[in-house]
């Protein structure tokens, strides 16, 4: 890979031993002093509010003493924290942040901008819209017709996707009622092709209009009567104003067939926040329909088709279908290209339409790999593989990433693979018009001019959250400037982490830890390596889980007093979500599938190492792949004693021990 | 007021002219270097990943050049920002942050902790729970039995209050079904007193159980059968799993009377986020029942009683009643003590029970005024008035603040009157047990030991959001250490801002701006001064609005190219929410109430100045009260020309001009 980019990468982070301490301190001091002198220059004729003489008072001095003492106390506490920055940390999806984002955050924080509205953030609101556009374009959206903004994280972004999707789903029904009240007639495009008068549609047809057709219908409705009348008529018929309880009653009265509960289809590996969201939004967790994943932990598109067909038979409307780009546990990338094909087929063959959301909270930034410098064009898989020297990414992976552009909305978290400080999630909409379906008009905070451009700058109108840090936008902006969203920046960074994950994978594969044995999940789609340790003396699922829990306890900071050499984490695969996908693992572990499916099953404990450290792949610094493997088997030795208490286990010498 | 505290206050902030630049720089540098040397000391045997020689490469140098150049660019952009720190800014509820919180944020940010789970934040999760407890105790909750956490802001905290409240409301119905499935019989306390078998209750009785009785019922249900069976039985009957659509169908089938749509009662001044929340949660904005406010913009408790009585007649369940502590527009503090009385009466006389939520996003920190040093005891109104030398706070205000302890949940935003960087909202629950009603079990992120204490430290289980900045918790923690939540810290700070607001109020009252005239809202409950300017030549509401919009445009950074001497903001009171409350203002403006209620009414434009600057009240620095008044009438002169184009208006000399 490009050596100049590796050299640049060394300037992107503070470094495992704070090698760039001088650089970061210079940047932070520059930002602070620049701010200080801005204040000095703002109406200097106002004089000083805090005089040098007053600073010599006892009260002032006591306050400074308290501040200093408490800071020392906090700094001492913080040292009990997790060394995310070290190559020895291979656990969750957390590393250190880019220097650019740290400095951007700090510099803007001093100004205290609130991105809820332009009035509180004339600079950072524009910056937020700019970075959202950069992200949208990276995902393949058109900059002019798409829209996005930052959120506190993936959960709020995912909430917005379902909020928007629900309003899109039910809009034709509201328009049906509103058009009736207004005495206007409207046509609408049907998913199978052709147009039909809105009034001629059955309930289940009204709930199966494509998003584009819904938004076109909305445009036509607003053009067909006075805005105030349309607003009133829509409010009379919309779920947003009626609420589910009243809405359901009315629809049941108007249409002979009752309104089936809308469902959200998700990949079985979907993040647990989806359950929170459907519960909070009143959709209900029973309406979360899990689609099985294949043994690469990607959504099974055949099973997706079967799911959709069966929903079609039951006339169940689909609120949204959620695919995952970078699962939290395995970094698996759903084959969105295949899902898009399934959707196309569902529209053509079944007349079914639905909102497609890509939860790319983790994997979104990996899309940077697909872009040539300046975002000028997509690269081919062969080009990328030639550069990385790896058998990654596959052509199928490239197609999955390019298919992101077909999703109606996307969640992508700068605070994950963007290496940006919390809080920085992002929500992106393919068709900007859809944001109007969740907009609101607060009495204050509207810009003076009231123009469309002014509206654009008043984020609080279109988003779920209110007050939000402009500093987060500045952090993302700075980071995108220093690390472009293409092969020169994030593309290089993410590729290096994939390479690091492959090195760790190979080290685990090559280990000869008999009488222990390592069962690995397939090579990850991005950079999370998952593995299970077993031992010749144990055979049941419960014992294997106990062993791996024991290893985890010895390689985690969670255990009181622990000083692990290396830090990993673990997850737990559960039935029925992982049914099928774990079969190869169970076979490799010699565990009967019945154990997995037993009523008292605790699932399968899987050890998990996220490789966000780009230096491992670049061959810079200590060989932490071998180091981790050595530490793993030392921990396994110790943990085995817990599984078989009283049985002495001879210590083994394992590969990589020297590096521990 | 205490001079030592004024002296301390001078050390709490960077200062309008960055008078404390040296202090802040020393703290930031200390935090940065402390972190740097922590990294150096973490496994020094690993060697250096980034060598000094490598730092001399072209690629590294180019990356540093980009970083430096882009930082300079960002710093130049940021100077277009809002001078919140200056005494000349008297607009929104934004000021600068405490030094303690800035340093705490920065120090912790370097460690990148994620407070979603203890594994990613062994230090800052504990800090978050500690600060939530401090806030809970300030609001009058018992530290041991209450619970809270930080959120991205007030909107998410408010969402959680309704999410919890809805699950509390419907829990008895789920328990009714679950107890039936499990074949157990349970008693429950009725709001009017006495207990009854759960099975004997009518639907409308099941929906009127007090929160404490609901949580006791829940404890009894879980004790009555095997946990796995209870879990399954509850899931079969809960709204969380069924979703509104299916739930409604089932309840309608089981009970002869249909389930009425639950409503959320809010003060007419409630924040616009409430509308977002009821829309997103599927409750519907029609179910948002506004209660009129009195001419001090506080909820009218008589009207509240009427509202509840009328809901009772229609057998409509109340999801929650939301009062406001510190309205966003006027800083009005609802008389929560009176609302608590109304609730007590509703329970006794009507058998109605409901969740009471206090939206103290803005006013929460003002509660610090009520506490003597060390939070040892509540002060009396007379004590506080003697200290402040003001006719503030009234005894009624003190009672409203003490009544916060009776709310079932509270939103309070450290990033508002806590002077802490965004994002820092907080959600507080009076009865910790209620959090279980929204909890979830994700497959990873659970602590190794699985104890109750471990559960406590896994925030992601009980909150809506996922990943969140541990740095925000550290910021709040540091600030509470330096500025205690009592008369020595935030109490003093808030009292000084109230004093500043009174000074501005008096300056507006005392101005003799004829032919202009100022109509003021009543003295604020906290520190937001609202006023309307009129002129002898204008008489209609539309002209008054135009004049005030013109003034705003000249005193806002929103207008391109504007360099206002002073910065204010404006809001718009709308019918029907403000009906009645604005009558005294309309009378003072000589505007017929009919104009206000006209169909094409744009409401009433009100100029608004939040005084978060504590130095004005302390008499430190320039006299920005007079300065603002002078600038206001100069802007009014100029704006009048817009209202009466072509008519020359002679310039007036206004008080305070010299200070402008």
JSON list of C-alpha atoms in Angstrom, two decimals, chain A residues 7 10 15 17-20 25 27 32-34 38-40 42-43 46-47 49-50 54-55 57 60 68 70-71 77-79 83-86 88 92 95-97 103 105 109 111-112 114 119-120 122-123 152 155 159 163 166 170 240-245 259 261-262 271-272 276 279-287 328 422-423 439 442-444 446 460 463-465 481 552 569-570 572 624, chain B residues 7 10 15 17-20 25 27 32-34 38-40 42-43 46-47 49-50 54-55 57 60 68 70-71 77-79 82-86 88 92 95-97 103 105 109 111-112 114 119 123 152 155 159 163 166 170 240-245 259 261-262 271-272 276 279-287 328 422-423 439 442-446 460 463-465 481 552 569-570 572 624:
[
{"chain": "A", "resi": 7, "resn": "UNK", "atom": "CA", "xyz": [3.53, 8.29, 6.60]},
{"chain": "A", "resi": 10, "resn": "UNK", "atom": "CA", "xyz": [1.40, 8.57, 11.46]},
{"chain": "A", "resi": 15, "resn": "UNK", "atom": "CA", "xyz": [-0.16, 7.69, 18.71]},
{"chain": "A", "resi": 17, "resn": "UNK", "atom": "CA", "xyz": [2.79, 6.35, 23.09]},
{"chain": "A", "resi": 18, "resn": "UNK", "atom": "CA", "xyz": [1.61, 9.89, 22.35]},
{"chain": "A", "resi": 19, "resn": "UNK", "atom": "CA", "xyz": [4.37, 10.20, 19.81]},
{"chain": "A", "resi": 20, "resn": "UNK", "atom": "CA", "xyz": [2.59, 13.27, 18.40]},
{"chain": "A", "resi": 25, "resn": "UNK", "atom": "CA", "xyz": [-0.42, 20.44, 22.05]},
{"chain": "A", "resi": 27, "resn": "UNK", "atom": "CA", "xyz": [-2.83, 22.65, 17.69]},
{"chain": "A", "resi": 32, "resn": "UNK", "atom": "CA", "xyz": [-7.30, 28.24, 22.46]},
{"chain": "A", "resi": 33, "resn": "UNK", "atom": "CA", "xyz": [-5.24, 31.37, 21.92]},
{"chain": "A", "resi": 34, "resn": "UNK", "atom": "CA", "xyz": [-7.00, 32.19, 18.70]},
{"chain": "A", "resi": 38, "resn": "UNK", "atom": "CA", "xyz": [-11.06, 36.92, 19.37]},
{"chain": "A", "resi": 39, "resn": "UNK", "atom": "CA", "xyz": [-12.68, 37.71, 22.70]},
{"chain": "A", "resi": 40, "resn": "UNK", "atom": "CA", "xyz": [-10.11, 40.43, 23.42]},
{"chain": "A", "resi": 42, "resn": "UNK", "atom": "CA", "xyz": [-14.66, 41.97, 20.50]},
{"chain": "A", "resi": 43, "resn": "UNK", "atom": "CA", "xyz": [-15.63, 45.47, 21.63]},
{"chain": "A", "resi": 46, "resn": "UNK", "atom": "CA", "xyz": [-16.18, 47.49, 27.03]},
{"chain": "A", "resi": 47, "resn": "UNK", "atom": "CA", "xyz": [-13.17, 47.14, 29.30]},
{"chain": "A", "resi": 49, "resn": "UNK", "atom": "CA", "xyz": [-14.98, 42.47, 33.66]},
{"chain": "A", "resi": 50, "resn": "UNK", "atom": "CA", "xyz": [-12.44, 40.54, 35.71]},
{"chain": "A", "resi": 54, "resn": "UNK", "atom": "CA", "xyz": [-9.70, 41.00, 41.65]},
{"chain": "A", "resi": 55, "resn": "UNK", "atom": "CA", "xyz": [-7.80, 37.89, 40.63]},
{"chain": "A", "resi": 57, "resn": "UNK", "atom": "CA", "xyz": [-8.62, 38.13, 46.12]},
{"chain": "A", "resi": 60, "resn": "UNK", "atom": "CA", "xyz": [-10.82, 33.96, 43.46]},
{"chain": "A", "resi": 68, "resn": "UNK", "atom": "CA", "xyz": [-6.98, 22.72, 40.14]},
{"chain": "A", "resi": 70, "resn": "UNK", "atom": "CA", "xyz": [-10.53, 18.69, 41.26]},
{"chain": "A", "resi": 71, "resn": "UNK", "atom": "CA", "xyz": [-8.85, 18.49, 37.89]},
{"chain": "A", "resi": 77, "resn": "UNK", "atom": "CA", "xyz": [-9.60, 8.81, 38.09]},
{"chain": "A", "resi": 78, "resn": "UNK", "atom": "CA", "xyz": [-9.32, 8.79, 34.32]},
{"chain": "A", "resi": 79, "resn": "UNK", "atom": "CA", "xyz": [-6.21, 6.65, 34.52]},
{"chain": "A", "resi": 83, "resn": "UNK", "atom": "CA", "xyz": [-6.23, 2.15, 26.87]},
{"chain": "A", "resi": 84, "resn": "UNK", "atom": "CA", "xyz": [-8.16, 2.24, 23.59]},
{"chain": "A", "resi": 85, "resn": "UNK", "atom": "CA", "xyz": [-5.16, 3.89, 21.93]},
{"chain": "A", "resi": 86, "resn": "UNK", "atom": "CA", "xyz": [-2.84, 0.95, 22.54]},
{"chain": "A", "resi": 88, "resn": "UNK", "atom": "CA", "xyz": [-2.99, -4.10, 23.19]},
{"chain": "A", "resi": 92, "resn": "UNK", "atom": "CA", "xyz": [-14.92, -3.00, 21.13]},
{"chain": "A", "resi": 95, "resn": "UNK", "atom": "CA", "xyz": [-9.84, 3.49, 19.30]},
{"chain": "A", "resi": 96, "resn": "UNK", "atom": "CA", "xyz": [-8.43, 6.94, 19.70]},
{"chain": "A", "resi": 97, "resn": "UNK", "atom": "CA", "xyz": [-9.74, 9.86, 17.67]},
{"chain": "A", "resi": 103, "resn": "UNK", "atom": "CA", "xyz": [-8.74, 19.82, 17.67]},
{"chain": "A", "resi": 105, "resn": "UNK", "atom": "CA", "xyz": [-14.04, 19.64, 18.57]},
{"chain": "A", "resi": 109, "resn": "UNK", "atom": "CA", "xyz": [-16.49, 23.94, 21.78]},
{"chain": "A", "resi": 111, "resn": "UNK", "atom": "CA", "xyz": [-17.51, 29.03, 20.95]},
{"chain": "A", "resi": 112, "resn": "UNK", "atom": "CA", "xyz": [-20.35, 26.90, 22.39]},
{"chain": "A", "resi": 114, "resn": "UNK", "atom": "CA", "xyz": [-25.78, 24.96, 19.30]},
{"chain": "A", "resi": 119, "resn": "UNK", "atom": "CA", "xyz": [-29.14, 31.65, 15.20]},
{"chain": "A", "resi": 120, "resn": "UNK", "atom": "CA", "xyz": [-27.00, 29.77, 17.68]},
{"chain": "A", "resi": 122, "resn": "UNK", "atom": "CA", "xyz": [-24.06, 30.52, 12.03]},
{"chain": "A", "resi": 123, "resn": "UNK", "atom": "CA", "xyz": [-20.84, 28.67, 11.26]},
{"chain": "A", "resi": 152, "resn": "UNK", "atom": "CA", "xyz": [-26.15, 11.98, 18.94]},
{"chain": "A", "resi": 155, "resn": "UNK", "atom": "CA", "xyz": [-29.87, 4.97, 17.78]},
{"chain": "A", "resi": 159, "resn": "UNK", "atom": "CA", "xyz": [-35.22, 6.16, 15.11]},
{"chain": "A", "resi": 163, "resn": "UNK", "atom": "CA", "xyz": [-40.20, 7.75, 11.90]},
{"chain": "A", "resi": 166, "resn": "UNK", "atom": "CA", "xyz": [-43.79, 5.22, 8.86]},
{"chain": "A", "resi": 170, "resn": "UNK", "atom": "CA", "xyz": [-49.16, 6.00, 5.67]},
{"chain": "A", "resi": 240, "resn": "UNK", "atom": "CA", "xyz": [-48.87, 11.91, 13.11]},
{"chain": "A", "resi": 241, "resn": "UNK", "atom": "CA", "xyz": [-51.82, 13.86, 14.44]},
{"chain": "A", "resi": 242, "resn": "UNK", "atom": "CA", "xyz": [-54.35, 11.09, 15.07]},
{"chain": "A", "resi": 243, "resn": "UNK", "atom": "CA", "xyz": [-52.01, 8.70, 16.81]},
{"chain": "A", "resi": 244, "resn": "UNK", "atom": "CA", "xyz": [-52.21, 4.96, 16.36]},
{"chain": "A", "resi": 245, "resn": "UNK", "atom": "CA", "xyz": [-55.24, 4.40, 18.56]},
{"chain": "A", "resi": 259, "resn": "UNK", "atom": "CA", "xyz": [-55.43, -2.37, 8.89]},
{"chain": "A", "resi": 261, "resn": "UNK", "atom": "CA", "xyz": [-49.95, -3.97, 11.89]},
{"chain": "A", "resi": 262, "resn": "UNK", "atom": "CA", "xyz": [-46.96, -2.72, 9.89]},
{"chain": "A", "resi": 271, "resn": "UNK", "atom": "CA", "xyz": [-28.29, -3.98, 16.56]},
{"chain": "A", "resi": 272, "resn": "UNK", "atom": "CA", "xyz": [-30.33, -4.20, 19.76]},
{"chain": "A", "resi": 276, "resn": "UNK", "atom": "CA", "xyz": [-35.81, -0.19, 21.60]},
{"chain": "A", "resi": 279, "resn": "UNK", "atom": "CA", "xyz": [-40.99, -0.48, 21.29]},
{"chain": "A", "resi": 280, "resn": "UNK", "atom": "CA", "xyz": [-40.74, 3.26, 21.85]},
{"chain": "A", "resi": 281, "resn": "UNK", "atom": "CA", "xyz": [-42.45, 4.15, 18.58]},
{"chain": "A", "resi": 282, "resn": "UNK", "atom": "CA", "xyz": [-45.48, 2.05, 19.44]},
{"chain": "A", "resi": 283, "resn": "UNK", "atom": "CA", "xyz": [-44.80, -0.42, 16.63]},
{"chain": "A", "resi": 284, "resn": "UNK", "atom": "CA", "xyz": [-44.13, -3.26, 19.05]},
{"chain": "A", "resi": 285, "resn": "UNK", "atom": "CA", "xyz": [-41.27, -5.72, 19.17]},
{"chain": "A", "resi": 286, "resn": "UNK", "atom": "CA", "xyz": [-43.52, -8.46, 17.76]},
{"chain": "A", "resi": 287, "resn": "UNK", "atom": "CA", "xyz": [-43.54, -6.48, 14.55]},
{"chain": "A", "resi": 328, "resn": "UNK", "atom": "CA", "xyz": [-21.71, -4.62, 15.54]},
{"chain": "A", "resi": 422, "resn": "UNK", "atom": "CA", "xyz": [-18.64, 11.05, 20.62]},
{"chain": "A", "resi": 423, "resn": "UNK", "atom": "CA", "xyz": [-21.31, 12.22, 19.93]},
{"chain": "A", "resi": 439, "resn": "UNK", "atom": "CA", "xyz": [-40.95, 18.61, 10.14]},
{"chain": "A", "resi": 442, "resn": "UNK", "atom": "CA", "xyz": [-41.56, 25.94, 16.52]},
{"chain": "A", "resi": 443, "resn": "UNK", "atom": "CA", "xyz": [-42.54, 29.47, 17.45]},
{"chain": "A", "resi": 444, "resn": "UNK", "atom": "CA", "xyz": [-39.04, 30.77, 17.93]},
{"chain": "A", "resi": 446, "resn": "UNK", "atom": "CA", "xyz": [-37.03, 30.56, 12.72]},
{"chain": "A", "resi": 460, "resn": "UNK", "atom": "CA", "xyz": [-34.39, 21.71, 14.64]},
{"chain": "A", "resi": 463, "resn": "UNK", "atom": "CA", "xyz": [-34.72, 16.44, 13.19]},
{"chain": "A", "resi": 464, "resn": "UNK", "atom": "CA", "xyz": [-35.78, 14.62, 16.31]},
{"chain": "A", "resi": 465, "resn": "UNK", "atom": "CA", "xyz": [-33.26, 16.18, 18.66]},
{"chain": "A", "resi": 481, "resn": "UNK", "atom": "CA", "xyz": [-10.43, 17.68, 5.45]},
{"chain": "A", "resi": 552, "resn": "UNK", "atom": "CA", "xyz": [-12.81, -13.01, 28.70]},
{"chain": "A", "resi": 569, "resn": "UNK", "atom": "CA", "xyz": [-14.33, -8.57, 24.50]},
{"chain": "A", "resi": 570, "resn": "UNK", "atom": "CA", "xyz": [-17.01, -11.16, 23.89]},
{"chain": "A", "resi": 572, "resn": "UNK", "atom": "CA", "xyz": [-23.20, -14.10, 22.85]},
{"chain": "A", "resi": 624, "resn": "UNK", "atom": "CA", "xyz": [0.41, -7.28, 18.77]},
{"chain": "B", "resi": 7, "resn": "UNK", "atom": "CA", "xyz": [-14.79, 36.68, 43.58]},
{"chain": "B", "resi": 10, "resn": "UNK", "atom": "CA", "xyz": [-14.69, 35.52, 38.40]},
{"chain": "B", "resi": 15, "resn": "UNK", "atom": "CA", "xyz": [-14.45, 35.83, 30.96]},
{"chain": "B", "resi": 17, "resn": "UNK", "atom": "CA", "xyz": [-12.39, 39.36, 27.36]},
{"chain": "B", "resi": 18, "resn": "UNK", "atom": "CA", "xyz": [-10.78, 36.02, 28.15]},
{"chain": "B", "resi": 19, "resn": "UNK", "atom": "CA", "xyz": [-9.43, 37.49, 31.35]},
{"chain": "B", "resi": 20, "resn": "UNK", "atom": "CA", "xyz": [-8.76, 33.95, 32.59]},
{"chain": "B", "resi": 25, "resn": "UNK", "atom": "CA", "xyz": [-4.56, 27.29, 29.13]},
{"chain": "B", "resi": 27, "resn": "UNK", "atom": "CA", "xyz": [-5.65, 23.54, 32.93]},
{"chain": "B", "resi": 32, "resn": "UNK", "atom": "CA", "xyz": [-3.24, 17.05, 27.83]},
{"chain": "B", "resi": 33, "resn": "UNK", "atom": "CA", "xyz": [0.20, 16.35, 29.24]},
{"chain": "B", "resi": 34, "resn": "UNK", "atom": "CA", "xyz": [-1.17, 14.14, 31.97]},
{"chain": "B", "resi": 38, "resn": "UNK", "atom": "CA", "xyz": [-0.20, 8.08, 30.81]},
{"chain": "B", "resi": 39, "resn": "UNK", "atom": "CA", "xyz": [0.21, 6.74, 27.29]},
{"chain": "B", "resi": 40, "resn": "UNK", "atom": "CA", "xyz": [3.98, 6.82, 27.57]},
{"chain": "B", "resi": 42, "resn": "UNK", "atom": "CA", "xyz": [1.44, 2.14, 29.37]},
{"chain": "B", "resi": 43, "resn": "UNK", "atom": "CA", "xyz": [3.63, -0.80, 28.44]},
{"chain": "B", "resi": 46, "resn": "UNK", "atom": "CA", "xyz": [6.13, -1.98, 23.36]},
{"chain": "B", "resi": 47, "resn": "UNK", "atom": "CA", "xyz": [8.40, 0.70, 21.91]},
{"chain": "B", "resi": 49, "resn": "UNK", "atom": "CA", "xyz": [5.01, 3.08, 16.72]},
{"chain": "B", "resi": 50, "resn": "UNK", "atom": "CA", "xyz": [5.79, 6.47, 15.20]},
{"chain": "B", "resi": 54, "resn": "UNK", "atom": "CA", "xyz": [9.44, 8.80, 10.27]},
{"chain": "B", "resi": 55, "resn": "UNK", "atom": "CA", "xyz": [8.15, 12.18, 11.36]},
{"chain": "B", "resi": 57, "resn": "UNK", "atom": "CA", "xyz": [9.21, 12.05, 5.94]},
{"chain": "B", "resi": 60, "resn": "UNK", "atom": "CA", "xyz": [4.10, 13.00, 7.43]},
{"chain": "B", "resi": 68, "resn": "UNK", "atom": "CA", "xyz": [-2.40, 23.08, 10.34]},
{"chain": "B", "resi": 70, "resn": "UNK", "atom": "CA", "xyz": [-7.31, 23.39, 7.87]},
{"chain": "B", "resi": 71, "resn": "UNK", "atom": "CA", "xyz": [-7.24, 24.35, 11.53]},
{"chain": "B", "resi": 77, "resn": "UNK", "atom": "CA", "xyz": [-14.66, 30.45, 10.03]},
{"chain": "B", "resi": 78, "resn": "UNK", "atom": "CA", "xyz": [-15.48, 30.23, 13.72]},
{"chain": "B", "resi": 79, "resn": "UNK", "atom": "CA", "xyz": [-14.97, 33.96, 14.09]},
{"chain": "B", "resi": 82, "resn": "UNK", "atom": "CA", "xyz": [-21.97, 34.30, 18.04]},
{"chain": "B", "resi": 83, "resn": "UNK", "atom": "CA", "xyz": [-20.22, 36.14, 20.92]},
{"chain": "B", "resi": 84, "resn": "UNK", "atom": "CA", "xyz": [-22.25, 34.32, 23.57]},
{"chain": "B", "resi": 85, "resn": "UNK", "atom": "CA", "xyz": [-19.56, 35.18, 26.14]},
{"chain": "B", "resi": 86, "resn": "UNK", "atom": "CA", "xyz": [-20.04, 38.93, 25.81]},
{"chain": "B", "resi": 88, "resn": "UNK", "atom": "CA", "xyz": [-23.62, 42.34, 24.58]},
{"chain": "B", "resi": 92, "resn": "UNK", "atom": "CA", "xyz": [-31.00, 32.73, 23.57]},
{"chain": "B", "resi": 95, "resn": "UNK", "atom": "CA", "xyz": [-23.54, 31.76, 27.39]},
{"chain": "B", "resi": 96, "resn": "UNK", "atom": "CA", "xyz": [-20.04, 30.48, 27.76]},
{"chain": "B", "resi": 97, "resn": "UNK", "atom": "CA", "xyz": [-19.30, 27.31, 29.71]},
{"chain": "B", "resi": 103, "resn": "UNK", "atom": "CA", "xyz": [-11.48, 21.22, 31.11]},
{"chain": "B", "resi": 105, "resn": "UNK", "atom": "CA", "xyz": [-14.79, 17.63, 28.84]},
{"chain": "B", "resi": 109, "resn": "UNK", "atom": "CA", "xyz": [-12.43, 13.29, 25.63]},
{"chain": "B", "resi": 111, "resn": "UNK", "atom": "CA", "xyz": [-9.62, 8.99, 26.73]},
{"chain": "B", "resi": 112, "resn": "UNK", "atom": "CA", "xyz": [-12.60, 8.54, 24.36]},
{"chain": "B", "resi": 114, "resn": "UNK", "atom": "CA", "xyz": [-18.28, 5.60, 25.69]},
{"chain": "B", "resi": 119, "resn": "UNK", "atom": "CA", "xyz": [-16.67, -1.87, 29.53]},
{"chain": "B", "resi": 123, "resn": "UNK", "atom": "CA", "xyz": [-14.53, 5.72, 35.12]},
{"chain": "B", "resi": 152, "resn": "UNK", "atom": "CA", "xyz": [-27.98, 14.17, 24.46]},
{"chain": "B", "resi": 155, "resn": "UNK", "atom": "CA", "xyz": [-35.73, 16.13, 23.81]},
{"chain": "B", "resi": 159, "resn": "UNK", "atom": "CA", "xyz": [-39.00, 11.15, 25.12]},
{"chain": "B", "resi": 163, "resn": "UNK", "atom": "CA", "xyz": [-41.87, 6.11, 27.08]},
{"chain": "B", "resi": 166, "resn": "UNK", "atom": "CA", "xyz": [-46.80, 4.88, 28.77]},
{"chain": "B", "resi": 170, "resn": "UNK", "atom": "CA", "xyz": [-50.51, 0.11, 30.52]},
{"chain": "B", "resi": 240, "resn": "UNK", "atom": "CA", "xyz": [-44.13, -2.85, 24.15]},
{"chain": "B", "resi": 241, "resn": "UNK", "atom": "CA", "xyz": [-44.28, -6.17, 22.34]},
{"chain": "B", "resi": 242, "resn": "UNK", "atom": "CA", "xyz": [-47.73, -6.02, 20.76]},
{"chain": "B", "resi": 243, "resn": "UNK", "atom": "CA", "xyz": [-47.49, -2.51, 19.42]},
{"chain": "B", "resi": 244, "resn": "UNK", "atom": "CA", "xyz": [-50.44, -0.15, 19.37]},
{"chain": "B", "resi": 245, "resn": "UNK", "atom": "CA", "xyz": [-52.22, -1.69, 16.41]},
{"chain": "B", "resi": 259, "resn": "UNK", "atom": "CA", "xyz": [-59.78, 1.68, 24.81]},
{"chain": "B", "resi": 261, "resn": "UNK", "atom": "CA", "xyz": [-56.61, 7.08, 23.21]},
{"chain": "B", "resi": 262, "resn": "UNK", "atom": "CA", "xyz": [-54.31, 8.13, 26.06]},
{"chain": "B", "resi": 271, "resn": "UNK", "atom": "CA", "xyz": [-41.51, 23.23, 24.38]},
{"chain": "B", "resi": 272, "resn": "UNK", "atom": "CA", "xyz": [-42.14, 22.27, 20.75]},
{"chain": "B", "resi": 276, "resn": "UNK", "atom": "CA", "xyz": [-42.27, 15.80, 18.03]},
{"chain": "B", "resi": 279, "resn": "UNK", "atom": "CA", "xyz": [-45.88, 12.21, 16.93]},
{"chain": "B", "resi": 280, "resn": "UNK", "atom": "CA", "xyz": [-42.88, 9.91, 16.89]},
{"chain": "B", "resi": 281, "resn": "UNK", "atom": "CA", "xyz": [-44.18, 7.70, 19.69]},
{"chain": "B", "resi": 282, "resn": "UNK", "atom": "CA", "xyz": [-47.41, 7.05, 17.83]},
{"chain": "B", "resi": 283, "resn": "UNK", "atom": "CA", "xyz": [-49.49, 8.89, 20.42]},
{"chain": "B", "resi": 284, "resn": "UNK", "atom": "CA", "xyz": [-50.48, 11.61, 17.95]},
{"chain": "B", "resi": 285, "resn": "UNK", "atom": "CA", "xyz": [-50.40, 15.37, 18.31]},
{"chain": "B", "resi": 286, "resn": "UNK", "atom": "CA", "xyz": [-54.19, 15.44, 18.76]},
{"chain": "B", "resi": 287, "resn": "UNK", "atom": "CA", "xyz": [-53.60, 13.72, 22.06]},
{"chain": "B", "resi": 328, "resn": "UNK", "atom": "CA", "xyz": [-37.99, 28.30, 27.00]},
{"chain": "B", "resi": 422, "resn": "UNK", "atom": "CA", "xyz": [-23.41, 20.41, 24.70]},
{"chain": "B", "resi": 423, "resn": "UNK", "atom": "CA", "xyz": [-24.46, 17.62, 24.79]},
{"chain": "B", "resi": 439, "resn": "UNK", "atom": "CA", "xyz": [-34.98, -2.07, 29.81]},
{"chain": "B", "resi": 442, "resn": "UNK", "atom": "CA", "xyz": [-28.42, -6.75, 24.38]},
{"chain": "B", "resi": 443, "resn": "UNK", "atom": "CA", "xyz": [-26.27, -9.79, 23.63]},
{"chain": "B", "resi": 444, "resn": "UNK", "atom": "CA", "xyz": [-22.96, -8.09, 24.20]},
{"chain": "B", "resi": 445, "resn": "UNK", "atom": "CA", "xyz": [-21.94, -5.33, 26.58]},
{"chain": "B", "resi": 446, "resn": "UNK", "atom": "CA", "xyz": [-23.14, -7.13, 29.70]},
{"chain": "B", "resi": 460, "resn": "UNK", "atom": "CA", "xyz": [-27.36, 1.08, 27.56]},
{"chain": "B", "resi": 463, "resn": "UNK", "atom": "CA", "xyz": [-31.75, 4.28, 28.25]},
{"chain": "B", "resi": 464, "resn": "UNK", "atom": "CA", "xyz": [-32.94, 5.11, 24.78]},
{"chain": "B", "resi": 465, "resn": "UNK", "atom": "CA", "xyz": [-29.59, 6.13, 23.36]},
{"chain": "B", "resi": 481, "resn": "UNK", "atom": "CA", "xyz": [-17.27, 20.07, 42.14]},
{"chain": "B", "resi": 552, "resn": "UNK", "atom": "CA", "xyz": [-34.92, 41.95, 15.75]},
{"chain": "B", "resi": 569, "resn": "UNK", "atom": "CA", "xyz": [-33.76, 37.35, 19.88]},
{"chain": "B", "resi": 570, "resn": "UNK", "atom": "CA", "xyz": [-37.51, 37.10, 19.46]},
{"chain": "B", "resi": 572, "resn": "UNK", "atom": "CA", "xyz": [-43.88, 34.53, 18.52]},
{"chain": "B", "resi": 624, "resn": "UNK", "atom": "CA", "xyz": [-24.86, 46.46, 29.35]}
]
